[in-house]
mmCIF file of C-alpha atoms and ligand atoms in Angstrom:
data_model
loop_
_atom_site.group_PDB
_atom_site.id
_atom_site.type_symbol
_atom_site.label_atom_id
_atom_site.label_comp_id
_atom_site.label_asym_id
_atom_site.label_seq_id
_atom_site.Cartn_x
_atom_site.Cartn_y
_atom_site.Cartn_z
ATOM 1 C CA MET B 120 0.418 -0.272 0.200
ATOM 2 C CA THR B 121 1.683 3.103 -0.735
ATOM 3 C CA SER B 122 1.139 6.462 1.571
ATOM 4 C CA ASP B 123 -1.249 7.622 -1.540
ATOM 5 C CA ASP B 124 -4.001 5.350 -0.457
ATOM 6 C CA GLU B 125 -3.314 5.523 3.618
ATOM 7 C CA HIS B 126 -3.810 9.079 2.845
ATOM 8 C CA ASP B 127 -7.047 8.440 0.907
ATOM 9 C CA ARG B 128 -8.328 5.809 3.228
ATOM 10 C CA THR B 129 -9.132 8.740 5.417
ATOM 11 C CA ARG B 130 -10.757 11.302 3.446
ATOM 12 C CA GLN B 131 -14.608 11.383 4.060
ATOM 13 C CA VAL B 132 -16.475 8.683 1.824
ATOM 14 C CA VAL B 133 -18.797 10.855 -0.272
ATOM 15 C CA VAL B 134 -20.548 8.484 -1.836
ATOM 16 C CA ARG B 135 -21.751 4.581 -0.405
ATOM 17 C CA LEU B 136 -23.047 2.266 -3.282
ATOM 18 C CA ASP B 137 -23.816 -1.348 -1.552
ATOM 19 C CA ASP B 138 -25.666 -3.952 -3.769
ATOM 20 C CA VAL B 139 -27.269 -1.204 -6.176
ATOM 21 C CA ARG B 140 -29.724 -3.542 -8.575
ATOM 22 C CA LYS B 141 -31.143 -1.444 -10.985
ATOM 23 C CA GLU B 142 -34.590 -4.218 -12.904
ATOM 24 C CA TYR B 143 -36.313 -1.593 -16.511
ATOM 25 C CA GLY B 144 -39.099 -4.751 -16.562
ATOM 26 C CA ASP B 145 -37.376 -7.970 -18.141
ATOM 27 C CA THR B 146 -33.565 -5.199 -18.480
ATOM 28 C CA THR B 147 -31.495 -5.600 -14.903
ATOM 29 C CA ALA B 148 -29.843 -2.485 -16.078
ATOM 30 C CA LEU B 149 -27.380 -2.841 -12.650
ATOM 31 C CA ASP B 150 -26.136 -5.796 -11.364
ATOM 32 C CA GLY B 151 -25.571 -5.297 -7.381
ATOM 33 C CA VAL B 152 -22.685 -2.472 -7.836
ATOM 34 C CA SER B 153 -21.270 -1.943 -4.607
ATOM 35 C CA LEU B 154 -18.762 1.174 -5.291
ATOM 36 C CA GLU B 155 -17.226 3.485 -2.423
ATOM 37 C CA ILE B 156 -15.771 6.960 -3.375
ATOM 38 C CA ARG B 157 -14.146 9.037 -1.320
ATOM 39 C CA ALA B 158 -13.959 13.023 -1.289
ATOM 40 C CA GLY B 159 -11.352 14.832 -3.903
ATOM 41 C CA GLU B 160 -11.280 11.717 -5.994
ATOM 42 C CA ALA B 161 -11.558 12.199 -10.234
ATOM 43 C CA VAL B 162 -13.155 8.164 -10.947
ATOM 44 C CA ALA B 163 -13.974 7.195 -14.834
ATOM 45 C CA VAL B 164 -17.211 4.899 -15.290
ATOM 46 C CA MET B 165 -15.890 3.282 -18.362
ATOM 47 C CA GLY B 166 -18.240 0.208 -20.016
ATOM 48 C CA PRO B 167 -19.384 -0.752 -23.335
ATOM 49 C CA SER B 168 -23.048 0.505 -24.463
ATOM 50 C CA GLY B 169 -25.907 -0.457 -22.430
ATOM 51 C CA CYS B 170 -23.769 -1.400 -19.397
ATOM 52 C CA GLY B 171 -25.718 0.545 -17.190
ATOM 53 C CA LYS B 172 -23.481 3.156 -16.723
ATOM 54 C CA SER B 173 -26.093 6.079 -17.032
ATOM 55 C CA THR B 174 -27.900 4.271 -14.701
ATOM 56 C CA LEU B 175 -25.436 4.556 -12.607
ATOM 57 C CA LEU B 176 -25.019 8.350 -12.292
ATOM 58 C CA ASN B 177 -28.713 8.627 -12.377
ATOM 59 C CA ILE B 178 -29.277 6.953 -9.662
ATOM 60 C CA ILE B 179 -26.316 8.180 -7.298
ATOM 61 C CA ALA B 180 -27.770 12.102 -8.618
ATOM 62 C CA GLY B 181 -30.976 10.982 -6.932
ATOM 63 C CA LEU B 182 -33.155 11.312 -10.581
ATOM 64 C CA ASP B 183 -34.066 7.762 -10.465
ATOM 65 C CA ARG B 184 -33.904 4.633 -7.563
ATOM 66 C CA PRO B 185 -32.592 1.636 -7.053
ATOM 67 C CA THR B 186 -35.080 -1.505 -6.924
ATOM 68 C CA SER B 187 -32.802 -2.466 -3.998
ATOM 69 C CA GLY B 188 -29.448 -1.978 -2.631
ATOM 70 C CA THR B 189 -28.981 1.429 -0.641
ATOM 71 C CA VAL B 190 -27.750 4.449 -1.772
ATOM 72 C CA THR B 191 -25.183 7.118 0.087
ATOM 73 C CA VAL B 192 -24.238 10.775 -0.768
ATOM 74 C CA HIS B 193 -22.044 12.962 1.450
ATOM 75 C CA GLY B 194 -23.907 11.063 4.785
ATOM 76 C CA ASP B 195 -28.325 11.204 3.116
ATOM 77 C CA ASP B 196 -29.143 7.545 2.676
ATOM 78 C CA LEU B 197 -31.579 8.359 -0.406
ATOM 79 C CA GLY B 198 -33.777 5.502 -0.213
ATOM 80 C CA GLN B 199 -34.751 7.070 3.048
ATOM 81 C CA LEU B 200 -35.689 10.764 1.312
ATOM 82 C CA THR B 201 -39.501 11.559 0.108
ATOM 83 C CA GLU B 202 -39.404 12.815 -3.756
ATOM 84 C CA THR B 203 -39.692 16.225 -1.995
ATOM 85 C CA GLY B 204 -36.497 15.750 -0.193
ATOM 86 C CA LEU B 205 -34.389 14.242 -3.243
ATOM 87 C CA ALA B 206 -35.444 16.588 -4.948
ATOM 88 C CA LEU B 207 -33.573 19.098 -2.460
ATOM 89 C CA PHE B 208 -31.096 16.540 -2.418
ATOM 90 C CA ARG B 209 -29.702 17.305 -5.958
ATOM 91 C CA ARG B 210 -30.193 20.830 -5.730
ATOM 92 C CA ARG B 211 -27.782 20.930 -3.418
ATOM 93 C CA ARG B 212 -25.250 18.354 -3.330
ATOM 94 C CA ILE B 213 -25.449 17.503 -6.853
ATOM 95 C CA GLY B 214 -24.106 19.218 -9.623
ATOM 96 C CA MET B 215 -24.654 17.342 -13.302
ATOM 97 C CA VAL B 216 -23.189 17.604 -16.669
ATOM 98 C CA PHE B 217 -24.786 15.742 -19.686
ATOM 99 C CA GLN B 218 -23.133 15.172 -23.094
ATOM 100 C CA PHE B 219 -25.697 17.230 -24.786
ATOM 101 C CA PHE B 220 -26.292 20.202 -22.509
ATOM 102 C CA ASN B 221 -28.985 20.573 -21.514
ATOM 103 C CA LEU B 222 -28.801 24.345 -21.522
ATOM 104 C CA LEU B 223 -32.514 25.873 -21.748
ATOM 105 C CA ASP B 224 -32.140 27.807 -25.756
ATOM 106 C CA ASP B 225 -34.881 31.012 -24.672
ATOM 107 C CA LEU B 226 -32.214 32.218 -21.439
ATOM 108 C CA PRO B 227 -28.666 34.275 -22.132
ATOM 109 C CA ALA B 228 -25.656 32.032 -20.688
ATOM 110 C CA LEU B 229 -25.308 33.670 -17.664
ATOM 111 C CA ASP B 230 -29.163 33.365 -16.608
ATOM 112 C CA ASN B 231 -28.916 29.470 -17.725
ATOM 113 C CA VAL B 232 -26.358 29.152 -14.929
ATOM 114 C CA ALA B 233 -28.143 31.692 -12.045
ATOM 115 C CA LEU B 234 -31.640 30.284 -11.971
ATOM 116 C CA ALA B 235 -29.641 26.894 -10.486
ATOM 117 C CA ALA B 236 -28.637 29.050 -7.590
ATOM 118 C CA GLN B 237 -32.400 31.108 -7.463
ATOM 119 C CA LEU B 238 -34.081 27.299 -7.852
ATOM 120 C CA THR B 239 -32.255 26.760 -4.341
ATOM 121 C CA GLY B 240 -33.779 29.900 -2.880
ATOM 122 C CA ALA B 241 -30.567 32.549 -3.279
ATOM 123 C CA SER B 242 -31.984 35.711 -4.433
ATOM 124 C CA SER B 243 -31.791 36.809 -8.181
ATOM 125 C CA ALA B 244 -28.752 39.280 -7.674
ATOM 126 C CA GLN B 245 -26.214 37.307 -5.731
ATOM 127 C CA ALA B 246 -27.437 34.263 -8.202
ATOM 128 C CA ARG B 247 -26.463 36.601 -11.201
ATOM 129 C CA ARG B 248 -22.895 37.597 -8.603
ATOM 130 C CA ARG B 249 -22.077 33.772 -7.843
ATOM 131 C CA ALA B 250 -22.407 32.861 -12.027
ATOM 132 C CA LEU B 251 -20.400 36.212 -13.032
ATOM 133 C CA GLU B 252 -17.735 34.456 -10.681
ATOM 134 C CA LEU B 253 -17.955 31.638 -12.279
ATOM 135 C CA PHE B 254 -18.087 32.669 -15.874
ATOM 136 C CA ASP B 255 -14.742 34.533 -14.740
ATOM 137 C CA GLU B 256 -13.153 30.844 -13.152
ATOM 138 C CA LEU B 257 -14.381 29.346 -16.475
ATOM 139 C CA GLY B 258 -12.752 31.743 -19.245
ATOM 140 C CA ILE B 259 -15.799 32.318 -20.352
ATOM 141 C CA ALA B 260 -16.947 36.208 -18.963
ATOM 142 C CA ASP B 261 -17.682 37.273 -22.734
ATOM 143 C CA ARG B 262 -20.116 35.366 -23.192
ATOM 144 C CA ARG B 263 -22.140 35.880 -20.348
ATOM 145 C CA ASN B 264 -25.564 37.387 -22.783
ATOM 146 C CA VAL B 265 -25.170 35.256 -25.458
ATOM 147 C CA TYR B 266 -28.247 32.892 -25.788
ATOM 148 C CA PRO B 267 -26.447 29.027 -25.917
ATOM 149 C CA ALA B 268 -27.784 28.080 -30.081
ATOM 150 C CA ALA B 269 -24.942 30.908 -30.248
ATOM 151 C CA LEU B 270 -22.393 29.508 -28.305
ATOM 152 C CA SER B 271 -19.811 26.270 -29.749
ATOM 153 C CA GLY B 272 -20.055 23.441 -28.647
ATOM 154 C CA GLY B 273 -17.258 23.684 -25.616
ATOM 155 C CA GLU B 274 -18.481 26.782 -24.669
ATOM 156 C CA ARG B 275 -21.897 25.369 -24.075
ATOM 157 C CA GLN B 276 -19.933 22.566 -21.798
ATOM 158 C CA ARG B 277 -18.839 25.549 -19.514
ATOM 159 C CA VAL B 278 -21.308 27.161 -19.380
ATOM 160 C CA ALA B 279 -23.552 24.241 -18.326
ATOM 161 C CA VAL B 280 -20.031 23.034 -16.027
ATOM 162 C CA ALA B 281 -20.589 26.572 -13.966
ATOM 163 C CA ARG B 282 -24.239 25.698 -14.320
ATOM 164 C CA ALA B 283 -23.061 22.852 -11.736
ATOM 165 C CA LEU B 284 -21.407 24.498 -9.568
ATOM 166 C CA MET B 285 -23.233 26.889 -8.380
ATOM 167 C CA ASN B 286 -24.226 25.423 -5.709
ATOM 168 C CA ARG B 287 -20.746 24.251 -4.570
ATOM 169 C CA PRO B 288 -21.916 20.309 -5.080
ATOM 170 C CA ALA B 289 -20.325 18.067 -2.989
ATOM 171 C CA LEU B 290 -20.499 15.307 -6.123
ATOM 172 C CA LEU B 291 -19.786 17.033 -9.248
ATOM 173 C CA LEU B 292 -21.184 14.171 -11.912
ATOM 174 C CA ALA B 293 -20.753 13.862 -15.708
ATOM 175 C CA ASP B 294 -21.995 11.899 -18.269
ATOM 176 C CA GLU B 295 -20.771 12.154 -21.461
ATOM 177 C CA PRO B 296 -19.018 15.144 -20.982
ATOM 178 C CA THR B 297 -17.026 15.173 -24.414
ATOM 179 C CA GLY B 298 -19.532 13.095 -26.447
ATOM 180 C CA ALA B 299 -20.902 15.726 -28.508
ATOM 181 C CA LEU B 300 -17.796 17.676 -28.650
ATOM 182 C CA ASP B 301 -14.260 17.890 -31.508
ATOM 183 C CA SER B 302 -11.833 17.180 -30.360
ATOM 184 C CA HIS B 303 -9.832 20.732 -29.074
ATOM 185 C CA SER B 304 -13.371 21.570 -27.452
ATOM 186 C CA GLY B 305 -12.780 17.974 -25.945
ATOM 187 C CA GLU B 306 -9.986 18.506 -24.690
ATOM 188 C CA GLN B 307 -10.875 21.779 -23.050
ATOM 189 C CA VAL B 308 -13.407 20.146 -20.870
ATOM 190 C CA MET B 309 -11.167 17.381 -20.160
ATOM 191 C CA ASP B 310 -8.425 20.903 -18.973
ATOM 192 C CA LEU B 311 -11.739 22.013 -16.814
ATOM 193 C CA LEU B 312 -13.000 19.367 -14.939
ATOM 194 C CA LEU B 313 -9.016 18.152 -14.224
ATOM 195 C CA ASP B 314 -8.469 21.658 -12.886
ATOM 196 C CA LEU B 315 -11.660 21.248 -10.742
ATOM 197 C CA ASN B 316 -10.535 18.339 -9.566
ATOM 198 C CA GLN B 317 -6.825 19.365 -7.943
ATOM 199 C CA ILE B 318 -8.685 22.024 -6.607
ATOM 200 C CA GLY B 319 -10.300 19.426 -4.057
ATOM 201 C CA GLN B 320 -14.088 19.429 -6.634
ATOM 202 C CA THR B 321 -14.889 14.657 -5.958
ATOM 203 C CA LEU B 322 -15.726 13.990 -10.434
ATOM 204 C CA LEU B 323 -17.241 10.758 -10.808
ATOM 205 C CA LEU B 324 -17.310 10.810 -14.823
ATOM 206 C CA VAL B 325 -19.027 8.038 -17.495
ATOM 207 C CA THR B 326 -16.971 8.536 -20.596
ATOM 208 C CA HIS B 327 -16.056 5.805 -23.471
ATOM 209 C CA ASP B 328 -12.856 7.969 -24.269
ATOM 210 C CA GLU B 329 -10.410 6.438 -22.740
ATOM 211 C CA ARG B 330 -7.979 9.809 -23.173
ATOM 212 C CA LEU B 331 -10.469 11.334 -21.042
ATOM 213 C CA ALA B 332 -10.570 8.688 -18.370
ATOM 214 C CA THR B 333 -6.178 8.713 -18.281
ATOM 215 C CA ARG B 334 -6.526 12.654 -17.489
ATOM 216 C CA CYS B 335 -8.801 13.323 -15.823
ATOM 217 C CA ALA B 336 -9.523 10.796 -13.291
ATOM 218 C CA SER B 337 -7.527 9.046 -9.959
ATOM 219 C CA ARG B 338 -9.336 5.160 -10.394
ATOM 220 C CA LEU B 339 -11.095 3.999 -13.273
ATOM 221 C CA VAL B 340 -14.007 1.713 -12.925
ATOM 222 C CA GLU B 341 -14.903 -0.785 -15.361
ATOM 223 C CA VAL B 342 -18.622 -2.046 -15.345
ATOM 224 C CA THR B 343 -19.938 -4.881 -17.962
ATOM 225 C CA ASP B 344 -23.448 -6.360 -18.264
ATOM 226 C CA GLY B 345 -24.262 -3.899 -14.802
ATOM 227 C CA ARG B 346 -21.872 -4.973 -12.484
ATOM 228 C CA VAL B 347 -18.231 -3.645 -11.418
ATOM 229 C CA ALA B 348 -15.510 -5.769 -13.863
ATOM 230 C CA GLY B 349 -12.358 -4.172 -11.898
ATOM 231 C CA GLU B 350 -11.450 -0.910 -10.715
ATOM 232 C CA HIS B 351 -7.621 0.454 -11.304
ATOM 233 C CA THR B 352 -5.955 3.210 -9.502
ATOM 234 C CA LEU B 353 -4.193 5.510 -12.228
ATOM 235 C CA GLU B 354 -1.145 7.741 -13.175
ATOM 236 C CA ARG B 355 -2.733 10.413 -14.770
ATOM 237 C CA THR B 356 -0.990 10.905 -17.999
ATOM 238 C CA PRO B 357 -0.640 14.770 -19.916
HETATM 239 P P1 LIG U 1344 -25.120 3.149 -20.696
HETATM 240 O O1 LIG U 1344 -25.038 4.353 -19.790
HETATM 241 O O2 LIG U 1344 -24.205 1.928 -20.212
HETATM 242 O O3 LIG U 1344 -25.196 2.744 -22.282
HETATM 243 P P2 LIG U 1344 -27.904 3.074 -19.621
HETATM 244 O O4 LIG U 1344 -27.364 3.013 -18.064
HETATM 245 O O5 LIG U 1344 -28.395 3.577 -20.417
HETATM 246 O O6 LIG U 1344 -26.697 2.388 -20.063
HETATM 247 O O7 LIG U 1344 -28.892 1.490 -20.449
HETATM 248 C C1 LIG U 1344 -27.941 0.359 -19.472
HETATM 249 C C2 LIG U 1344 -29.274 -0.548 -19.764
HETATM 250 O O8 LIG U 1344 -31.243 -0.245 -19.475
HETATM 251 C C3 LIG U 1344 -29.827 -0.936 -21.488
HETATM 252 O O9 LIG U 1344 -29.842 -1.948 -21.627
HETATM 253 C C4 LIG U 1344 -31.078 0.191 -21.156
HETATM 254 O O10 LIG U 1344 -31.750 -0.264 -22.459
HETATM 255 C C5 LIG U 1344 -31.732 -0.070 -20.488
HETATM 256 N N1 LIG U 1344 -32.369 1.027 -19.742
HETATM 257 C C6 LIG U 1344 -31.513 2.348 -19.364
HETATM 258 N N2 LIG U 1344 -33.039 3.207 -18.779
HETATM 259 C C7 LIG U 1344 -33.622 2.392 -19.132
HETATM 260 C C8 LIG U 1344 -35.460 2.977 -18.871
HETATM 261 N N3 LIG U 1344 -35.918 4.171 -18.215
HETATM 262 N N4 LIG U 1344 -36.348 2.424 -18.888
HETATM 263 C C9 LIG U 1344 -35.772 0.676 -20.201
HETATM 264 N N5 LIG U 1344 -35.240 0.849 -20.164
HETATM 265 C C10 LIG U 1344 -33.969 1.567 -19.948
HETATM 266 MG MG1 LIG U 1345 -25.235 6.402 -21.136
#
C-alpha cells in the first residue's frame, strides 16, 4: 500500500453504493453494484454501451431509484428521502453535466447558470454575482449574454459546468461530457474537469473516451453487464 492509499483511506466517503440493483421490466441495468468514492477523488466509469453507466450516475444523482440496495451520498441515505427531499438533495449536493449540455435555449448563458441558485432560494442578485464569478473562473465571461444557440459546443459545455458548480456540490457528475464535442473543445472541457478536481472537487465521470479517463481520473471503474468488472488506480497522463 502506498502512502497515497493510506491518505485516501482517511478521507470522507462521499458516495457509497451497497449491492445496488436496477431493473427496468425484464432488463437488468445494474446487477449488484458496490462502490465507494472518497472526497477529492476523480473516478471514471467506462464500459460498453448499454452496460448501465448512465443508470448508475442517475441513481447516485437521485434522479432514479434503485430496485434494491442502498445509496448514501454525503451522509444522506437516498432511499430514506421523499421525492421532495430527493429534489432538494439534487439541488444542494449534486452538480450534473450531460453529453448534450441540456441548457435552456431561451435564456442567455448567465441566466441559465444563475437559475440553478435561484432554485435553491438565492436572490436574483446573489445568483448573478455567483454566476459571474464562475464565468470569470471558467474563462467565458465575455459569453455571458449570448444565447446557447450562438455558443460553440465547448462554450456550451463550460456554461453547463458553471451551472453544475453554482451550489458548490459535494459531487460533480458528468455523463459523456466530451461525447458531443470536437477534439479541441473536448480537451478544453477535460482540462477544466481536471483543474476542478485538482482544487478539490470530487468528480465521477462516465466516458467512452480513454483519453478523458486517463487524463482526468485518479481511478477507473470498469462496468460490464451492470456489474463492476474491475477497478484500477490511474497515473494521470498529461
Ligand atoms: P449506458 O449508459 O452504459 O449506455 P444505460 O444505463 O443507459 O447504459 O442502460 C443500461 C440498460 O438499461 C440498457 O439495456 C438500457 O436499454 C436499459 N435502460 C436504461 N434506462 C431505461 C429506462 N428508463 N427504461 C427501460 N430500460 C432502460
Ligand atoms: Mg449512457
